[in-house]
Amino acid sequence: MEFLERGNITDFMSATIRLATRNDAALWLELLQATLGSEYPAKEVYDPAWIAGELDPASGQETWVAEANGRLHASISFLQPAGANLNPIANLGRNLHHPESYAAGSSEALLRHVNQLVAERKQTIVVRVLAADNPQQTLYENLGYVCV
């Protein structure tokens, strides 16, 4: 798989891997609903204002997305520790992968990009994947992740 690097943007086939911004709130909400439905227990995740705040890099949060044809195919966030903790752990969360993103390769491209960032930062990754999400488990395991 070939990647073309341009600053904070990586093109992979027809998907663009980039840092999310607050302007992506509506697209992220669509991705959330496509992957988790509308019954997720933490209801604030459906609030566009809350989403915009979480996606705003100025908030200290960092979310990377795979975008294709004006839609988000996948999203992974670096969940930041509270306070000034200089933790060597990259705590990945909010990993949302639209079902079609696996076959399209955009989920893999996003995860490879995140892996590259973590390696550059000399961190160790911790991520939680739902046991019932076999495609996501397979994706992560195929890229070297192990269940513990």
Short mmCIF file of N, CA and C in Angstrom, two decimals:
data_model
loop_
_atom_site.label_atom_id
_atom_site.label_comp_id
_atom_site.label_asym_id
_atom_site.label_seq_id
_atom_site.Cartn_x
_atom_site.Cartn_y
_atom_site.Cartn_z
N MET A 1 0.84 -1.17 0.00
CA MET A 1 0.00 0.00 0.00
C MET A 1 0.88 1.23 0.00
N GLU A 2 0.57 2.17 -0.84
CA GLU A 2 1.38 3.37 -0.92
C GLU A 2 0.67 4.54 -0.28
N PHE A 3 1.44 5.35 0.41
CA PHE A 3 0.92 6.55 1.05
C PHE A 3 1.63 7.75 0.45
N LEU A 4 0.90 8.80 0.23
CA LEU A 4 1.48 10.06 -0.22
C LEU A 4 1.33 11.05 0.92
N GLU A 5 2.44 11.44 1.54
CA GLU A 5 2.39 12.33 2.71
C GLU A 5 2.39 13.79 2.27
N ARG A 6 1.52 14.58 2.91
CA ARG A 6 1.47 16.03 2.70
C ARG A 6 1.11 16.68 4.03
N GLY A 7 2.10 16.91 4.88
CA GLY A 7 1.82 17.55 6.17
C GLY A 7 0.93 16.68 7.03
N ASN A 8 -0.26 17.18 7.37
CA ASN A 8 -1.20 16.43 8.20
C ASN A 8 -2.21 15.67 7.36
N ILE A 9 -1.93 15.45 6.10
CA ILE A 9 -2.87 14.77 5.22
C ILE A 9 -2.14 13.63 4.51
N THR A 10 -2.75 12.48 4.49
CA THR A 10 -2.22 11.33 3.76
C THR A 10 -3.31 10.84 2.83
N ASP A 11 -2.99 10.68 1.53
CA ASP A 11 -3.95 10.14 0.58
C ASP A 11 -3.73 8.63 0.48
N PHE A 12 -4.78 7.87 0.51
CA PHE A 12 -4.71 6.43 0.33
C PHE A 12 -5.83 6.06 -0.62
N MET A 13 -5.44 5.65 -1.80
CA MET A 13 -6.42 5.35 -2.83
C MET A 13 -7.37 6.54 -2.91
N SER A 14 -8.64 6.35 -2.64
CA SER A 14 -9.58 7.47 -2.73
C SER A 14 -9.86 8.10 -1.37
N ALA A 15 -9.23 7.59 -0.31
CA ALA A 15 -9.46 8.14 1.03
C ALA A 15 -8.35 9.12 1.39
N THR A 16 -8.73 10.15 2.11
CA THR A 16 -7.78 11.10 2.65
C THR A 16 -7.72 10.90 4.16
N ILE A 17 -6.52 10.72 4.68
CA ILE A 17 -6.31 10.58 6.12
C ILE A 17 -5.86 11.95 6.61
N ARG A 18 -6.62 12.50 7.57
CA ARG A 18 -6.31 13.85 8.03
C ARG A 18 -6.76 14.04 9.47
N LEU A 19 -6.23 15.10 10.07
CA LEU A 19 -6.63 15.49 11.41
C LEU A 19 -8.02 16.11 11.34
N ALA A 20 -8.92 15.67 12.21
CA ALA A 20 -10.28 16.22 12.23
C ALA A 20 -10.27 17.62 12.84
N THR A 21 -11.31 18.39 12.50
CA THR A 21 -11.51 19.72 13.08
C THR A 21 -12.95 19.81 13.56
N ARG A 22 -13.25 20.88 14.27
CA ARG A 22 -14.62 21.08 14.77
C ARG A 22 -15.63 21.13 13.62
N ASN A 23 -15.19 21.50 12.43
CA ASN A 23 -16.09 21.56 11.28
C ASN A 23 -16.54 20.18 10.80
N ASP A 24 -15.93 19.13 11.34
CA ASP A 24 -16.29 17.76 10.97
C ASP A 24 -17.39 17.17 11.85
N ALA A 25 -17.96 17.96 12.76
CA ALA A 25 -18.92 17.43 13.73
C ALA A 25 -20.09 16.71 13.06
N ALA A 26 -20.68 17.29 12.04
CA ALA A 26 -21.84 16.66 11.38
C ALA A 26 -21.44 15.36 10.70
N LEU A 27 -20.28 15.35 10.05
CA LEU A 27 -19.81 14.12 9.39
C LEU A 27 -19.48 13.04 10.42
N TRP A 28 -18.88 13.45 11.55
CA TRP A 28 -18.53 12.48 12.59
C TRP A 28 -19.80 11.89 13.21
N LEU A 29 -20.82 12.72 13.38
CA LEU A 29 -22.10 12.24 13.91
C LEU A 29 -22.70 11.19 12.97
N GLU A 30 -22.63 11.43 11.67
CA GLU A 30 -23.12 10.45 10.69
C GLU A 30 -22.35 9.13 10.81
N LEU A 31 -21.03 9.22 10.97
CA LEU A 31 -20.21 8.02 11.14
C LEU A 31 -20.59 7.28 12.42
N LEU A 32 -20.77 8.03 13.50
CA LEU A 32 -21.17 7.42 14.77
C LEU A 32 -22.49 6.66 14.62
N GLN A 33 -23.46 7.29 14.00
CA GLN A 33 -24.77 6.66 13.84
C GLN A 33 -24.69 5.45 12.91
N ALA A 34 -23.83 5.52 11.90
CA ALA A 34 -23.69 4.38 10.98
C ALA A 34 -22.99 3.20 11.64
N THR A 35 -22.15 3.46 12.63
CA THR A 35 -21.40 2.37 13.25
C THR A 35 -22.02 1.89 14.56
N LEU A 36 -22.54 2.80 15.38
CA LEU A 36 -23.07 2.42 16.69
C LEU A 36 -24.58 2.59 16.82
N GLY A 37 -25.21 3.19 15.82
CA GLY A 37 -26.65 3.43 15.90
C GLY A 37 -26.95 4.64 16.77
N SER A 38 -28.18 4.73 17.23
CA SER A 38 -28.59 5.90 18.01
C SER A 38 -28.83 5.59 19.48
N GLU A 39 -28.42 4.42 19.92
CA GLU A 39 -28.70 4.02 21.30
C GLU A 39 -27.45 3.91 22.18
N TYR A 40 -26.38 4.58 21.81
CA TYR A 40 -25.18 4.55 22.64
C TYR A 40 -25.50 5.17 24.00
N PRO A 41 -25.08 4.56 25.09
CA PRO A 41 -25.50 5.03 26.43
C PRO A 41 -25.09 6.46 26.78
N ALA A 42 -23.92 6.91 26.33
CA ALA A 42 -23.47 8.27 26.63
C ALA A 42 -24.07 9.21 25.59
N LYS A 43 -25.22 9.77 25.90
CA LYS A 43 -26.00 10.54 24.92
C LYS A 43 -25.31 11.82 24.45
N GLU A 44 -24.32 12.35 25.20
CA GLU A 44 -23.65 13.57 24.74
C GLU A 44 -22.92 13.36 23.42
N VAL A 45 -22.61 12.10 23.08
CA VAL A 45 -21.90 11.86 21.83
C VAL A 45 -22.75 12.20 20.60
N TYR A 46 -24.04 12.40 20.79
CA TYR A 46 -24.93 12.76 19.68
C TYR A 46 -25.15 14.27 19.58
N ASP A 47 -24.54 15.04 20.47
CA ASP A 47 -24.70 16.49 20.50
C ASP A 47 -23.64 17.14 19.60
N PRO A 48 -24.05 17.78 18.50
CA PRO A 48 -23.07 18.38 17.59
C PRO A 48 -22.12 19.37 18.27
N ALA A 49 -22.59 20.11 19.26
CA ALA A 49 -21.71 21.06 19.97
C ALA A 49 -20.64 20.30 20.77
N TRP A 50 -21.04 19.21 21.42
CA TRP A 50 -20.07 18.41 22.17
C TRP A 50 -19.05 17.80 21.22
N ILE A 51 -19.54 17.27 20.11
CA ILE A 51 -18.64 16.66 19.11
C ILE A 51 -17.65 17.69 18.60
N ALA A 52 -18.14 18.88 18.25
CA ALA A 52 -17.27 19.93 17.72
C ALA A 52 -16.16 20.27 18.72
N GLY A 53 -16.51 20.34 20.00
CA GLY A 53 -15.51 20.61 21.02
C GLY A 53 -14.47 19.51 21.13
N GLU A 54 -14.91 18.28 21.02
CA GLU A 54 -13.98 17.14 21.10
C GLU A 54 -13.08 17.04 19.87
N LEU A 55 -13.58 17.46 18.71
CA LEU A 55 -12.80 17.37 17.48
C LEU A 55 -11.87 18.56 17.28
N ASP A 56 -12.06 19.61 18.04
CA ASP A 56 -11.26 20.82 17.91
C ASP A 56 -9.85 20.57 18.44
N PRO A 57 -8.83 20.60 17.57
CA PRO A 57 -7.47 20.37 18.05
C PRO A 57 -7.04 21.36 19.15
N ALA A 58 -7.64 22.54 19.17
CA ALA A 58 -7.31 23.52 20.21
C ALA A 58 -7.72 23.03 21.60
N SER A 59 -8.61 22.04 21.67
CA SER A 59 -9.06 21.51 22.95
C SER A 59 -8.03 20.57 23.57
N GLY A 60 -6.99 20.23 22.80
CA GLY A 60 -6.00 19.27 23.28
C GLY A 60 -6.30 17.86 22.83
N GLN A 61 -7.49 17.65 22.25
CA GLN A 61 -7.85 16.34 21.73
C GLN A 61 -7.27 16.18 20.33
N GLU A 62 -7.10 14.95 19.91
CA GLU A 62 -6.55 14.67 18.58
C GLU A 62 -7.32 13.51 17.98
N THR A 63 -8.05 13.79 16.92
CA THR A 63 -8.82 12.76 16.23
C THR A 63 -8.41 12.75 14.77
N TRP A 64 -8.09 11.58 14.28
CA TRP A 64 -7.73 11.39 12.88
C TRP A 64 -8.87 10.68 12.18
N VAL A 65 -9.11 11.05 10.92
CA VAL A 65 -10.21 10.49 10.17
C VAL A 65 -9.76 10.05 8.78
N ALA A 66 -10.51 9.09 8.24
CA ALA A 66 -10.37 8.69 6.84
C ALA A 66 -11.61 9.21 6.14
N GLU A 67 -11.41 10.07 5.16
CA GLU A 67 -12.53 10.68 4.45
C GLU A 67 -12.48 10.28 2.98
N ALA A 68 -13.63 9.91 2.43
CA ALA A 68 -13.73 9.58 1.01
C ALA A 68 -15.08 10.04 0.50
N ASN A 69 -15.08 10.67 -0.63
CA ASN A 69 -16.32 11.11 -1.28
C ASN A 69 -17.18 11.97 -0.35
N GLY A 70 -16.54 12.84 0.43
CA GLY A 70 -17.28 13.75 1.30
C GLY A 70 -17.87 13.12 2.54
N ARG A 71 -17.47 11.88 2.86
CA ARG A 71 -17.98 11.17 4.03
C ARG A 71 -16.81 10.64 4.85
N LEU A 72 -17.00 10.59 6.17
CA LEU A 72 -15.99 9.96 7.01
C LEU A 72 -16.21 8.45 6.99
N HIS A 73 -15.15 7.73 6.68
CA HIS A 73 -15.21 6.27 6.67
C HIS A 73 -14.76 5.69 8.00
N ALA A 74 -13.84 6.39 8.68
CA ALA A 74 -13.30 5.86 9.93
C ALA A 74 -12.74 7.01 10.75
N SER A 75 -12.62 6.75 12.05
CA SER A 75 -12.14 7.76 12.99
C SER A 75 -11.44 7.07 14.15
N ILE A 76 -10.31 7.63 14.58
CA ILE A 76 -9.59 7.15 15.77
C ILE A 76 -9.11 8.38 16.53
N SER A 77 -9.36 8.39 17.84
CA SER A 77 -8.93 9.51 18.68
C SER A 77 -7.81 9.07 19.62
N PHE A 78 -6.89 9.99 19.85
CA PHE A 78 -5.91 9.85 20.92
C PHE A 78 -6.58 10.46 22.15
N LEU A 79 -6.95 9.64 23.11
CA LEU A 79 -7.62 10.12 24.31
C LEU A 79 -6.55 10.63 25.27
N GLN A 80 -6.63 11.90 25.62
CA GLN A 80 -5.60 12.55 26.41
C GLN A 80 -5.81 12.33 27.90
N PRO A 81 -4.72 12.16 28.65
CA PRO A 81 -4.85 12.03 30.10
C PRO A 81 -5.21 13.38 30.72
N ALA A 82 -5.78 13.32 31.89
CA ALA A 82 -6.12 14.56 32.61
C ALA A 82 -4.84 15.22 33.11
N GLY A 83 -4.83 16.53 33.09
CA GLY A 83 -3.69 17.27 33.62
C GLY A 83 -2.47 17.22 32.73
N ALA A 84 -1.35 17.49 33.33
CA ALA A 84 -0.08 17.57 32.59
C ALA A 84 0.67 16.25 32.64
N ASN A 85 -0.01 15.17 32.48
CA ASN A 85 0.57 13.84 32.53
C ASN A 85 1.33 13.57 31.24
N LEU A 86 2.63 13.32 31.32
CA LEU A 86 3.43 13.00 30.14
C LEU A 86 3.50 11.48 29.98
N ASN A 87 2.38 10.90 29.70
CA ASN A 87 2.22 9.46 29.63
C ASN A 87 2.81 8.91 28.34
N PRO A 88 3.63 7.85 28.42
CA PRO A 88 4.17 7.26 27.19
C PRO A 88 3.18 6.31 26.50
N ILE A 89 1.93 6.31 26.95
CA ILE A 89 0.90 5.44 26.40
C ILE A 89 0.01 6.24 25.45
N ALA A 90 -0.19 5.72 24.26
CA ALA A 90 -1.16 6.29 23.33
C ALA A 90 -2.47 5.54 23.57
N ASN A 91 -3.39 6.20 24.25
CA ASN A 91 -4.68 5.61 24.58
C ASN A 91 -5.64 5.92 23.43
N LEU A 92 -5.86 4.95 22.56
CA LEU A 92 -6.71 5.16 21.40
C LEU A 92 -8.15 4.83 21.76
N GLY A 93 -9.06 5.63 21.28
CA GLY A 93 -10.47 5.39 21.53
C GLY A 93 -11.32 6.03 20.45
N ARG A 94 -12.62 5.92 20.66
CA ARG A 94 -13.59 6.42 19.67
C ARG A 94 -13.23 5.89 18.29
N ASN A 95 -12.77 4.64 18.26
CA ASN A 95 -12.41 4.03 16.99
C ASN A 95 -13.70 3.57 16.31
N LEU A 96 -14.09 4.34 15.31
CA LEU A 96 -15.31 4.09 14.55
C LEU A 96 -14.90 3.73 13.12
N HIS A 97 -15.41 2.61 12.63
CA HIS A 97 -15.09 2.16 11.28
C HIS A 97 -16.39 1.80 10.58
N HIS A 98 -16.75 2.58 9.57
CA HIS A 98 -17.94 2.27 8.78
C HIS A 98 -17.74 0.90 8.15
N PRO A 99 -18.78 0.08 8.09
CA PRO A 99 -18.62 -1.27 7.53
C PRO A 99 -17.92 -1.30 6.17
N GLU A 100 -18.20 -0.36 5.29
CA GLU A 100 -17.57 -0.39 3.96
C GLU A 100 -16.11 0.03 3.98
N SER A 101 -15.65 0.61 5.09
CA SER A 101 -14.27 1.09 5.16
C SER A 101 -13.25 -0.04 5.20
N TYR A 102 -13.68 -1.22 5.61
CA TYR A 102 -12.74 -2.35 5.65
C TYR A 102 -12.38 -2.79 4.23
N ALA A 103 -13.38 -3.01 3.40
CA ALA A 103 -13.13 -3.44 2.03
C ALA A 103 -12.48 -2.33 1.20
N ALA A 104 -12.83 -1.08 1.49
CA ALA A 104 -12.27 0.04 0.74
C ALA A 104 -10.81 0.31 1.11
N GLY A 105 -10.38 -0.21 2.25
CA GLY A 105 -8.99 0.00 2.68
C GLY A 105 -8.78 1.26 3.50
N SER A 106 -9.83 2.07 3.68
CA SER A 106 -9.66 3.33 4.40
C SER A 106 -9.43 3.12 5.89
N SER A 107 -10.03 2.10 6.48
CA SER A 107 -9.78 1.82 7.90
C SER A 107 -8.34 1.39 8.12
N GLU A 108 -7.86 0.53 7.25
CA GLU A 108 -6.47 0.10 7.36
C GLU A 108 -5.51 1.27 7.17
N ALA A 109 -5.80 2.12 6.20
CA ALA A 109 -4.94 3.28 5.96
C ALA A 109 -4.91 4.20 7.18
N LEU A 110 -6.06 4.42 7.79
CA LEU A 110 -6.12 5.27 8.99
C LEU A 110 -5.31 4.64 10.12
N LEU A 111 -5.49 3.35 10.36
CA LEU A 111 -4.78 2.70 11.46
C LEU A 111 -3.27 2.69 11.20
N ARG A 112 -2.86 2.48 9.96
CA ARG A 112 -1.43 2.53 9.63
C ARG A 112 -0.87 3.93 9.91
N HIS A 113 -1.63 4.95 9.57
CA HIS A 113 -1.19 6.32 9.83
C HIS A 113 -1.05 6.57 11.33
N VAL A 114 -2.03 6.14 12.09
CA VAL A 114 -1.98 6.29 13.55
C VAL A 114 -0.78 5.52 14.11
N ASN A 115 -0.54 4.32 13.62
CA ASN A 115 0.62 3.54 14.07
C ASN A 115 1.92 4.29 13.81
N GLN A 116 2.00 4.94 12.66
CA GLN A 116 3.20 5.71 12.31
C GLN A 116 3.38 6.88 13.28
N LEU A 117 2.29 7.57 13.60
CA LEU A 117 2.38 8.68 14.55
C LEU A 117 2.85 8.20 15.92
N VAL A 118 2.30 7.08 16.38
CA VAL A 118 2.67 6.54 17.68
C VAL A 118 4.15 6.14 17.70
N ALA A 119 4.63 5.54 16.62
CA ALA A 119 6.05 5.17 16.54
C ALA A 119 6.94 6.41 16.59
N GLU A 120 6.56 7.45 15.87
CA GLU A 120 7.34 8.70 15.89
C GLU A 120 7.38 9.32 17.28
N ARG A 121 6.30 9.15 18.03
CA ARG A 121 6.20 9.71 19.39
C ARG A 121 6.80 8.78 20.45
N LYS A 122 7.24 7.60 20.02
CA LYS A 122 7.83 6.61 20.91
C LYS A 122 6.89 6.25 22.06
N GLN A 123 5.64 5.97 21.69
CA GLN A 123 4.63 5.59 22.66
C GLN A 123 4.24 4.12 22.47
N THR A 124 3.53 3.60 23.45
CA THR A 124 2.94 2.27 23.39
C THR A 124 1.44 2.44 23.26
N ILE A 125 0.81 1.62 22.43
CA ILE A 125 -0.62 1.77 22.16
C ILE A 125 -1.46 0.89 23.08
N VAL A 126 -2.55 1.47 23.56
CA VAL A 126 -3.61 0.74 24.24
C VAL A 126 -4.90 1.11 23.52
N VAL A 127 -5.66 0.09 23.11
CA VAL A 127 -6.93 0.34 22.43
C VAL A 127 -7.91 -0.74 22.86
N ARG A 128 -9.16 -0.37 22.96
CA ARG A 128 -10.21 -1.33 23.28
C ARG A 128 -11.08 -1.54 22.05
N VAL A 129 -11.31 -2.81 21.73
CA VAL A 129 -12.14 -3.18 20.60
C VAL A 129 -13.26 -4.08 21.13
N LEU A 130 -14.48 -3.78 20.74
CA LEU A 130 -15.61 -4.60 21.18
C LEU A 130 -15.42 -6.05 20.73
N ALA A 131 -15.65 -6.97 21.64
CA ALA A 131 -15.52 -8.39 21.31
C ALA A 131 -16.47 -8.80 20.20
N ALA A 132 -17.60 -8.13 20.09
CA ALA A 132 -18.60 -8.46 19.07
C ALA A 132 -18.27 -7.87 17.70
N ASP A 133 -17.24 -7.04 17.62
CA ASP A 133 -16.90 -6.38 16.35
C ASP A 133 -15.77 -7.14 15.67
N ASN A 134 -16.13 -8.25 15.02
CA ASN A 134 -15.14 -9.11 14.39
C ASN A 134 -14.33 -8.40 13.29
N PRO A 135 -14.94 -7.61 12.41
CA PRO A 135 -14.13 -6.94 11.39
C PRO A 135 -13.07 -6.01 12.00
N GLN A 136 -13.44 -5.30 13.07
CA GLN A 136 -12.47 -4.40 13.70
C GLN A 136 -11.37 -5.21 14.39
N GLN A 137 -11.74 -6.29 15.07
CA GLN A 137 -10.73 -7.15 15.70
C GLN A 137 -9.75 -7.67 14.66
N THR A 138 -10.28 -8.13 13.54
CA THR A 138 -9.43 -8.68 12.48
C THR A 138 -8.49 -7.60 11.94
N LEU A 139 -9.01 -6.40 11.71
CA LEU A 139 -8.18 -5.30 11.22
C LEU A 139 -7.00 -5.06 12.16
N TYR A 140 -7.29 -4.90 13.44
CA TYR A 140 -6.24 -4.59 14.40
C TYR A 140 -5.24 -5.75 14.53
N GLU A 141 -5.75 -6.98 14.58
CA GLU A 141 -4.86 -8.13 14.69
C GLU A 141 -3.97 -8.28 13.46
N ASN A 142 -4.52 -8.01 12.27
CA ASN A 142 -3.72 -8.10 11.04
C ASN A 142 -2.61 -7.05 11.00
N LEU A 143 -2.74 -6.00 11.79
CA LEU A 143 -1.68 -4.98 11.84
C LEU A 143 -0.82 -5.12 13.10
N GLY A 144 -0.87 -6.30 13.73
CA GLY A 144 0.06 -6.61 14.79
C GLY A 144 -0.45 -6.42 16.21
N TYR A 145 -1.68 -6.00 16.39
CA TYR A 145 -2.23 -5.83 17.73
C TYR A 145 -2.55 -7.21 18.30
N VAL A 146 -2.46 -7.32 19.63
CA VAL A 146 -2.81 -8.58 20.30
C VAL A 146 -3.80 -8.33 21.40
N CYS A 147 -4.64 -9.33 21.65
CA CYS A 147 -5.61 -9.26 22.75
C CYS A 147 -4.89 -9.59 24.05
N VAL A 148 -5.18 -8.82 25.07
CA VAL A 148 -4.61 -9.12 26.40
C VAL A 148 -5.71 -9.12 27.43
#
